[in-house]
Structures are given as C-alpha cells and as structure tokens.
Amino acid sequence: MNAPGKQYPFFHDMIIRWFQGELTTRELIAQMEEVLQPEPYEPGFTDPVSLFETALENYQPDYFFEWQDYKQYAKDTAPTVKGLAHQLDELLAGRQPLNEFMEWATWHNMDGGETTGGVFENNNIEYFCLIFLPQHYQQLNTAFYEKAGSIIARSNDITYGAFVIALHLLLEKEYKSLYYFLNAYIEGDKTDAALNDYLEKKFSHKLPAFRYNIHTFPYLRELHAARENKSSTAAFMRLMTL
C-alpha cells in the first residue's frame, strides 16, 4: 500500500464489500493476505478492518483520516439485503463462526444503537442489525437463522411493523408472550389502550425510526375482526407469520 493513490482504492473497494456483506471476514482476510501478506490469520483475534486501517495509517495517513470519517456515514458501509443473505448462508453452511457474523452485523451498534442516518438499504435490516441482534442474540439458533433468512430476503417489500412481529414470532418466548396477550385481547379482557402499551413496551425503541405502537402494528383491523368473531388466536398468529 506504499504507492500513493493507487492501491488504496483497491483495498477500499474490498473493505466496502465486507461492510455490505458480500465478503465474510474469512473471505476478506483471504483476499487481503494475497496482497498484504500480514501475520497469519487467527480466528477471533484478527480484525480485517483494523489490518486495513493500520496499513492505511502507516502508508497513507491522509487517506486514513478521510476513511475514518467516511465509513461512519457513507451509504455503502452498511449491510445490504443481499449481503446479509450471504452472511447468513455462510453462517448456516459452517464457513463462518457466529462471533464473526455478529461482529460484522452489529458494528454500527458501537455507539449503543444510534442510527447512522439511514445508511442501511432499508430500515428493516437496520432494525435487525442495530437492535434485534444485540437484544436477542442469546436466544437465536440455527432454526431461527434459517427462517429469518427468508424474511430478510423479502425485507424491501415488508412493512417495518410486520417485519418486527415476524422476527419475534420465530422466538418461542416472544411467541408465547404475544399469544397470551392477544388471546386475552380477542376474548375481550384487554383494551386498545392496553394493546398500545404492550406494543410500546415490547417493541419500541428510543430512535424515532424504530418506535412501535398500535399505529405501527399492521394487523389491527384483522385483530378487531378476530375479537368480534371470537376467532381462534392460533389462526390469528398464523396470519402474522411471513
């Protein structure tokens, strides 16, 4: 990287592919090693972005400071739907360990989940990476990632309200919580005000883009109909499954 202005764009583009998800950490390291020949890669101890940034700071400091500002706010440094799908495929195939997937998916969460100005492809995957994964990662298993992948792949066509519900329905504890509350609502034991409070406490986040209440919930009309007709709660739950 000691040829000013020539090799930097190549590595910049490579790192961008990692940020977006087209390359896993291991795929990125393999490509970087071919050119930089750094110390042998040790899973869990080598951060590919740090390797890149250290080389950039040492050989092209002007680019380094430019890059530091760029990566926080540019629209091409956040996961894309296609990239997230690739990362999940590699995770499920055993070619990527869980810790490396989590580090990749949640790096924008370093400031405690403050959004980076809508740089993600859509707010559904931004929610998934910034909020859902950090909150629920201990409950997630292979079955979750297999089912979530299908929902994420369609995330450009799913409303935020439906996306949030669909993810939570994949978790047994969250499914049961929703079931018991909605069952009480359908039976007439809960009001709309109680439903609003439940949704706010369960799903809302301090960031404006991720607030959740009765107006965000996309199945209110169907829920009112289920209450009027005393329909099966199980049937209503299936309605919300994407």
mmCIF file of C-alpha atoms in Angstrom:
data_model
loop_
_atom_site.group_PDB
_atom_site.id
_atom_site.type_symbol
_atom_site.label_atom_id
_atom_site.label_comp_id
_atom_site.label_asym_id
_atom_site.label_seq_id
_atom_site.Cartn_x
_atom_site.Cartn_y
_atom_site.Cartn_z
ATOM 1 C CA MET A 1 0.000 0.000 0.000
ATOM 2 C CA ASN A 2 3.001 2.311 -0.332
ATOM 3 C CA ALA A 3 2.098 3.564 -3.797
ATOM 4 C CA PRO A 4 0.084 6.727 -3.019
ATOM 5 C CA GLY A 5 -3.317 6.855 -4.599
ATOM 6 C CA LYS A 6 -3.044 3.565 -6.478
ATOM 7 C CA GLN A 7 -3.612 0.628 -4.169
ATOM 8 C CA TYR A 8 -5.875 2.445 -1.716
ATOM 9 C CA PRO A 9 -8.973 2.315 -3.984
ATOM 10 C CA PHE A 10 -8.482 -1.437 -4.417
ATOM 11 C CA PHE A 11 -8.470 -2.085 -0.676
ATOM 12 C CA HIS A 12 -11.217 0.468 -0.125
ATOM 13 C CA ASP A 13 -13.475 -1.413 -2.535
ATOM 14 C CA MET A 14 -12.612 -4.712 -0.870
ATOM 15 C CA ILE A 15 -13.493 -3.411 2.585
ATOM 16 C CA ILE A 16 -16.727 -1.916 1.239
ATOM 17 C CA ARG A 17 -17.706 -5.393 0.012
ATOM 18 C CA TRP A 18 -17.123 -6.653 3.567
ATOM 19 C CA PHE A 19 -19.207 -3.883 5.105
ATOM 20 C CA GLN A 20 -22.059 -4.633 2.725
ATOM 21 C CA GLY A 21 -21.786 -8.358 3.370
ATOM 22 C CA GLU A 22 -20.607 -9.650 0.010
ATOM 23 C CA LEU A 23 -17.451 -10.943 1.738
ATOM 24 C CA THR A 24 -17.360 -12.628 5.124
ATOM 25 C CA THR A 25 -14.480 -11.868 7.464
ATOM 26 C CA ARG A 26 -12.669 -15.010 6.366
ATOM 27 C CA GLU A 27 -13.214 -14.329 2.679
ATOM 28 C CA LEU A 28 -11.906 -10.794 3.163
ATOM 29 C CA ILE A 29 -8.849 -11.948 5.098
ATOM 30 C CA ALA A 30 -8.033 -14.481 2.380
ATOM 31 C CA GLN A 31 -8.069 -11.759 -0.273
ATOM 32 C CA MET A 32 -6.053 -9.337 1.852
ATOM 33 C CA GLU A 33 -3.429 -11.942 2.668
ATOM 34 C CA GLU A 34 -2.764 -12.471 -1.026
ATOM 35 C CA VAL A 35 -1.648 -8.857 -1.343
ATOM 36 C CA LEU A 36 -0.571 -7.612 2.084
ATOM 37 C CA GLN A 37 0.749 -10.893 3.486
ATOM 38 C CA PRO A 38 0.098 -9.901 7.096
ATOM 39 C CA GLU A 39 0.581 -12.136 10.106
ATOM 40 C CA PRO A 40 -1.274 -15.464 9.788
ATOM 41 C CA TYR A 41 -4.980 -15.070 10.427
ATOM 42 C CA GLU A 42 -6.073 -16.168 13.886
ATOM 43 C CA PRO A 43 -9.864 -16.628 14.100
ATOM 44 C CA GLY A 44 -11.322 -14.383 16.756
ATOM 45 C CA PHE A 45 -8.204 -12.239 17.092
ATOM 46 C CA THR A 46 -7.696 -10.600 13.719
ATOM 47 C CA ASP A 47 -9.977 -7.746 12.691
ATOM 48 C CA PRO A 48 -9.745 -7.265 8.926
ATOM 49 C CA VAL A 49 -10.773 -3.628 9.106
ATOM 50 C CA SER A 50 -8.026 -2.987 11.653
ATOM 51 C CA LEU A 51 -5.487 -4.617 9.350
ATOM 52 C CA PHE A 52 -6.614 -2.358 6.540
ATOM 53 C CA GLU A 53 -6.684 0.771 8.698
ATOM 54 C CA THR A 54 -3.278 0.113 10.255
ATOM 55 C CA ALA A 55 -1.723 -0.246 6.823
ATOM 56 C CA LEU A 56 -3.563 2.833 5.611
ATOM 57 C CA GLU A 57 -2.453 4.922 8.615
ATOM 58 C CA ASN A 58 1.171 3.805 8.212
ATOM 59 C CA TYR A 59 1.480 4.335 4.491
ATOM 60 C CA GLN A 60 -1.202 6.831 3.510
ATOM 61 C CA PRO A 61 -2.194 8.867 6.596
ATOM 62 C CA ASP A 62 -4.139 11.432 4.582
ATOM 63 C CA TYR A 63 -6.417 8.691 3.277
ATOM 64 C CA PHE A 64 -6.686 7.207 6.768
ATOM 65 C CA PHE A 65 -8.354 10.267 8.290
ATOM 66 C CA GLU A 66 -10.607 10.617 5.262
ATOM 67 C CA TRP A 67 -11.610 6.959 5.608
ATOM 68 C CA GLN A 68 -12.374 7.234 9.330
ATOM 69 C CA ASP A 69 -14.999 9.870 8.656
ATOM 70 C CA TYR A 70 -16.272 8.197 5.505
ATOM 71 C CA LYS A 71 -17.023 4.778 6.977
ATOM 72 C CA GLN A 72 -19.384 6.134 9.634
ATOM 73 C CA TYR A 73 -21.788 7.900 7.306
ATOM 74 C CA ALA A 74 -21.415 6.620 3.763
ATOM 75 C CA LYS A 75 -24.322 4.673 2.324
ATOM 76 C CA ASP A 76 -22.066 1.877 1.103
ATOM 77 C CA THR A 77 -20.637 0.931 4.524
ATOM 78 C CA ALA A 78 -23.720 -0.774 5.959
ATOM 79 C CA PRO A 79 -25.159 -4.263 5.375
ATOM 80 C CA THR A 80 -27.352 -4.731 2.321
ATOM 81 C CA VAL A 81 -30.153 -7.266 1.929
ATOM 82 C CA LYS A 82 -28.013 -9.288 -0.497
ATOM 83 C CA GLY A 83 -25.006 -9.058 1.789
ATOM 84 C CA LEU A 84 -26.926 -10.088 4.886
ATOM 85 C CA ALA A 85 -28.305 -13.075 2.988
ATOM 86 C CA HIS A 86 -24.750 -14.095 2.007
ATOM 87 C CA GLN A 87 -23.520 -13.790 5.587
ATOM 88 C CA LEU A 88 -26.397 -15.967 6.832
ATOM 89 C CA ASP A 89 -25.740 -18.561 4.115
ATOM 90 C CA GLU A 90 -22.090 -18.783 5.139
ATOM 91 C CA LEU A 91 -23.052 -18.994 8.816
ATOM 92 C CA LEU A 92 -25.503 -21.818 8.189
ATOM 93 C CA ALA A 93 -23.012 -23.656 5.973
ATOM 94 C CA GLY A 94 -20.448 -23.610 8.780
ATOM 95 C CA ARG A 95 -17.996 -21.463 6.826
ATOM 96 C CA GLN A 96 -18.384 -18.529 9.212
ATOM 97 C CA PRO A 97 -18.404 -18.710 13.023
ATOM 98 C CA LEU A 98 -21.174 -16.970 14.932
ATOM 99 C CA ASN A 99 -18.886 -14.462 16.644
ATOM 100 C CA GLU A 100 -17.575 -13.171 13.299
ATOM 101 C CA PHE A 101 -21.093 -12.873 11.926
ATOM 102 C CA MET A 102 -22.189 -10.898 14.998
ATOM 103 C CA GLU A 103 -19.178 -8.587 14.828
ATOM 104 C CA TRP A 104 -19.891 -7.888 11.172
ATOM 105 C CA ALA A 105 -23.654 -7.430 11.567
ATOM 106 C CA THR A 106 -23.570 -5.154 14.613
ATOM 107 C CA TRP A 107 -20.553 -2.902 14.121
ATOM 108 C CA HIS A 108 -22.818 0.111 13.615
ATOM 109 C CA ASN A 109 -24.083 -0.582 17.142
ATOM 110 C CA MET A 110 -20.781 0.503 18.692
ATOM 111 C CA ASP A 111 -22.348 3.773 19.825
ATOM 112 C CA GLY A 112 -25.157 1.977 21.630
ATOM 113 C CA GLY A 113 -27.537 1.590 18.723
ATOM 114 C CA GLU A 114 -27.659 5.151 17.478
ATOM 115 C CA THR A 115 -28.568 5.095 13.824
ATOM 116 C CA THR A 116 -26.063 6.333 11.278
ATOM 117 C CA GLY A 117 -28.511 8.439 9.326
ATOM 118 C CA GLY A 118 -30.354 5.778 7.373
ATOM 119 C CA VAL A 119 -27.370 4.347 5.550
ATOM 120 C CA PHE A 120 -28.826 0.837 5.522
ATOM 121 C CA GLU A 121 -30.685 -0.402 2.460
ATOM 122 C CA ASN A 122 -33.935 -0.414 4.412
ATOM 123 C CA ASN A 123 -34.954 0.198 7.995
ATOM 124 C CA ASN A 124 -35.934 -3.441 8.457
ATOM 125 C CA ILE A 125 -32.379 -4.739 8.216
ATOM 126 C CA GLU A 126 -31.158 -1.682 10.127
ATOM 127 C CA TYR A 127 -33.502 -2.743 12.935
ATOM 128 C CA PHE A 128 -32.293 -6.331 12.651
ATOM 129 C CA CYS A 129 -28.615 -5.347 12.947
ATOM 130 C CA LEU A 130 -28.773 -2.400 15.353
ATOM 131 C CA ILE A 131 -31.494 -3.533 17.735
ATOM 132 C CA PHE A 132 -32.802 -7.081 17.328
ATOM 133 C CA LEU A 133 -29.486 -8.963 17.210
ATOM 134 C CA PRO A 134 -27.917 -7.202 20.232
ATOM 135 C CA GLN A 135 -31.093 -7.702 22.276
ATOM 136 C CA HIS A 136 -31.859 -11.313 21.396
ATOM 137 C CA TYR A 137 -28.650 -12.962 20.171
ATOM 138 C CA GLN A 138 -28.534 -15.381 23.114
ATOM 139 C CA GLN A 139 -31.901 -16.851 22.076
ATOM 140 C CA LEU A 140 -31.010 -17.319 18.415
ATOM 141 C CA ASN A 141 -30.225 -20.747 16.976
ATOM 142 C CA THR A 142 -29.821 -22.420 13.601
ATOM 143 C CA ALA A 143 -33.582 -22.793 13.135
ATOM 144 C CA PHE A 144 -34.018 -19.053 13.715
ATOM 145 C CA TYR A 145 -31.380 -18.045 11.175
ATOM 146 C CA GLU A 146 -32.809 -20.432 8.582
ATOM 147 C CA LYS A 147 -36.282 -18.907 8.882
ATOM 148 C CA ALA A 148 -35.108 -15.326 9.339
ATOM 149 C CA GLY A 149 -33.136 -15.515 6.098
ATOM 150 C CA SER A 150 -36.347 -15.815 4.078
ATOM 151 C CA ILE A 151 -37.897 -12.823 5.841
ATOM 152 C CA ILE A 152 -34.762 -10.714 5.383
ATOM 153 C CA ALA A 153 -34.575 -11.588 1.681
ATOM 154 C CA ARG A 154 -38.048 -10.014 1.262
ATOM 155 C CA SER A 155 -37.416 -7.105 3.618
ATOM 156 C CA ASN A 156 -37.710 -4.434 0.918
ATOM 157 C CA ASP A 157 -41.328 -5.472 0.419
ATOM 158 C CA ILE A 158 -42.337 -5.909 4.078
ATOM 159 C CA THR A 159 -43.528 -3.073 6.302
ATOM 160 C CA TYR A 160 -41.484 -2.333 9.401
ATOM 161 C CA GLY A 161 -44.433 -3.247 11.625
ATOM 162 C CA ALA A 162 -44.859 -6.679 10.046
ATOM 163 C CA PHE A 163 -41.103 -7.336 9.924
ATOM 164 C CA VAL A 164 -40.699 -6.793 13.667
ATOM 165 C CA ILE A 165 -43.596 -9.087 14.511
ATOM 166 C CA ALA A 166 -42.368 -11.793 12.118
ATOM 167 C CA LEU A 167 -38.902 -11.872 13.701
ATOM 168 C CA HIS A 168 -40.291 -12.130 17.215
ATOM 169 C CA LEU A 169 -42.661 -14.923 16.258
ATOM 170 C CA LEU A 170 -39.565 -17.026 15.499
ATOM 171 C CA LEU A 171 -38.564 -16.908 19.181
ATOM 172 C CA GLU A 172 -40.507 -19.266 21.441
ATOM 173 C CA LYS A 173 -40.546 -16.910 24.419
ATOM 174 C CA GLU A 174 -41.708 -13.962 22.327
ATOM 175 C CA TYR A 175 -44.291 -16.076 20.500
ATOM 176 C CA LYS A 176 -45.815 -17.151 23.816
ATOM 177 C CA SER A 177 -45.875 -13.578 25.124
ATOM 178 C CA LEU A 178 -47.706 -12.380 22.023
ATOM 179 C CA TYR A 179 -50.053 -15.355 22.075
ATOM 180 C CA TYR A 180 -51.167 -14.882 25.671
ATOM 181 C CA PHE A 181 -51.685 -11.149 25.322
ATOM 182 C CA LEU A 182 -53.571 -11.374 22.018
ATOM 183 C CA ASN A 183 -55.640 -14.254 23.324
ATOM 184 C CA ALA A 184 -56.748 -12.046 26.224
ATOM 185 C CA TYR A 185 -57.479 -9.229 23.764
ATOM 186 C CA ILE A 186 -59.553 -11.444 21.464
ATOM 187 C CA GLU A 187 -61.512 -12.726 24.463
ATOM 188 C CA GLY A 188 -62.312 -9.135 25.442
ATOM 189 C CA ASP A 189 -60.107 -8.902 28.523
ATOM 190 C CA LYS A 190 -57.755 -6.260 27.066
ATOM 191 C CA THR A 191 -58.493 -2.844 25.545
ATOM 192 C CA ASP A 192 -56.865 -0.997 22.652
ATOM 193 C CA ALA A 193 -55.102 1.175 25.227
ATOM 194 C CA ALA A 194 -53.652 -1.940 26.842
ATOM 195 C CA LEU A 195 -52.622 -3.225 23.402
ATOM 196 C CA ASN A 196 -50.858 0.054 22.681
ATOM 197 C CA ASP A 197 -48.982 -0.104 25.992
ATOM 198 C CA TYR A 198 -47.993 -3.712 25.360
ATOM 199 C CA LEU A 199 -46.645 -2.987 21.874
ATOM 200 C CA GLU A 200 -44.723 0.067 23.066
ATOM 201 C CA LYS A 201 -43.068 -1.794 25.936
ATOM 202 C CA LYS A 202 -42.367 -4.894 23.876
ATOM 203 C CA PHE A 203 -41.090 -3.460 20.582
ATOM 204 C CA SER A 204 -40.497 0.300 20.743
ATOM 205 C CA HIS A 205 -37.032 1.835 20.695
ATOM 206 C CA LYS A 206 -35.815 5.320 21.538
ATOM 207 C CA LEU A 207 -34.790 6.001 17.941
ATOM 208 C CA PRO A 208 -37.725 7.656 16.103
ATOM 209 C CA ALA A 209 -37.455 5.318 13.106
ATOM 210 C CA PHE A 210 -37.996 2.348 15.396
ATOM 211 C CA ARG A 211 -40.883 3.493 17.549
ATOM 212 C CA TYR A 212 -43.653 0.936 17.828
ATOM 213 C CA ASN A 213 -47.239 1.307 18.963
ATOM 214 C CA ILE A 214 -50.768 0.395 17.957
ATOM 215 C CA HIS A 215 -50.469 2.548 14.811
ATOM 216 C CA THR A 216 -47.342 0.661 13.692
ATOM 217 C CA PHE A 217 -48.992 -2.723 14.233
ATOM 218 C CA PRO A 218 -50.217 -3.711 10.732
ATOM 219 C CA TYR A 219 -52.831 -6.254 11.759
ATOM 220 C CA LEU A 220 -55.168 -4.090 13.845
ATOM 221 C CA ARG A 221 -58.164 -4.405 11.530
ATOM 222 C CA GLU A 222 -57.804 -8.187 11.439
ATOM 223 C CA LEU A 223 -57.380 -8.257 15.214
ATOM 224 C CA HIS A 224 -60.591 -6.268 15.698
ATOM 225 C CA ALA A 225 -62.360 -8.727 13.404
ATOM 226 C CA ALA A 226 -60.979 -11.677 15.362
ATOM 227 C CA ARG A 227 -62.266 -10.092 18.559
ATOM 228 C CA GLU A 228 -65.731 -9.515 17.104
ATOM 229 C CA ASN A 229 -65.968 -13.050 15.770
ATOM 230 C CA LYS A 230 -64.190 -14.694 18.727
ATOM 231 C CA SER A 231 -61.814 -16.280 16.249
ATOM 232 C CA SER A 232 -59.003 -18.638 17.131
ATOM 233 C CA THR A 233 -55.911 -16.918 18.498
ATOM 234 C CA ALA A 234 -53.759 -19.570 16.835
ATOM 235 C CA ALA A 235 -55.286 -18.675 13.466
ATOM 236 C CA PHE A 236 -54.533 -15.009 14.047
ATOM 237 C CA MET A 237 -50.932 -15.846 14.929
ATOM 238 C CA ARG A 238 -50.587 -17.721 11.635
ATOM 239 C CA LEU A 239 -51.836 -14.597 9.862
ATOM 240 C CA MET A 240 -48.834 -12.685 11.177
ATOM 241 C CA THR A 241 -46.297 -15.322 10.097
ATOM 242 C CA LEU A 242 -44.433 -14.211 6.976
#
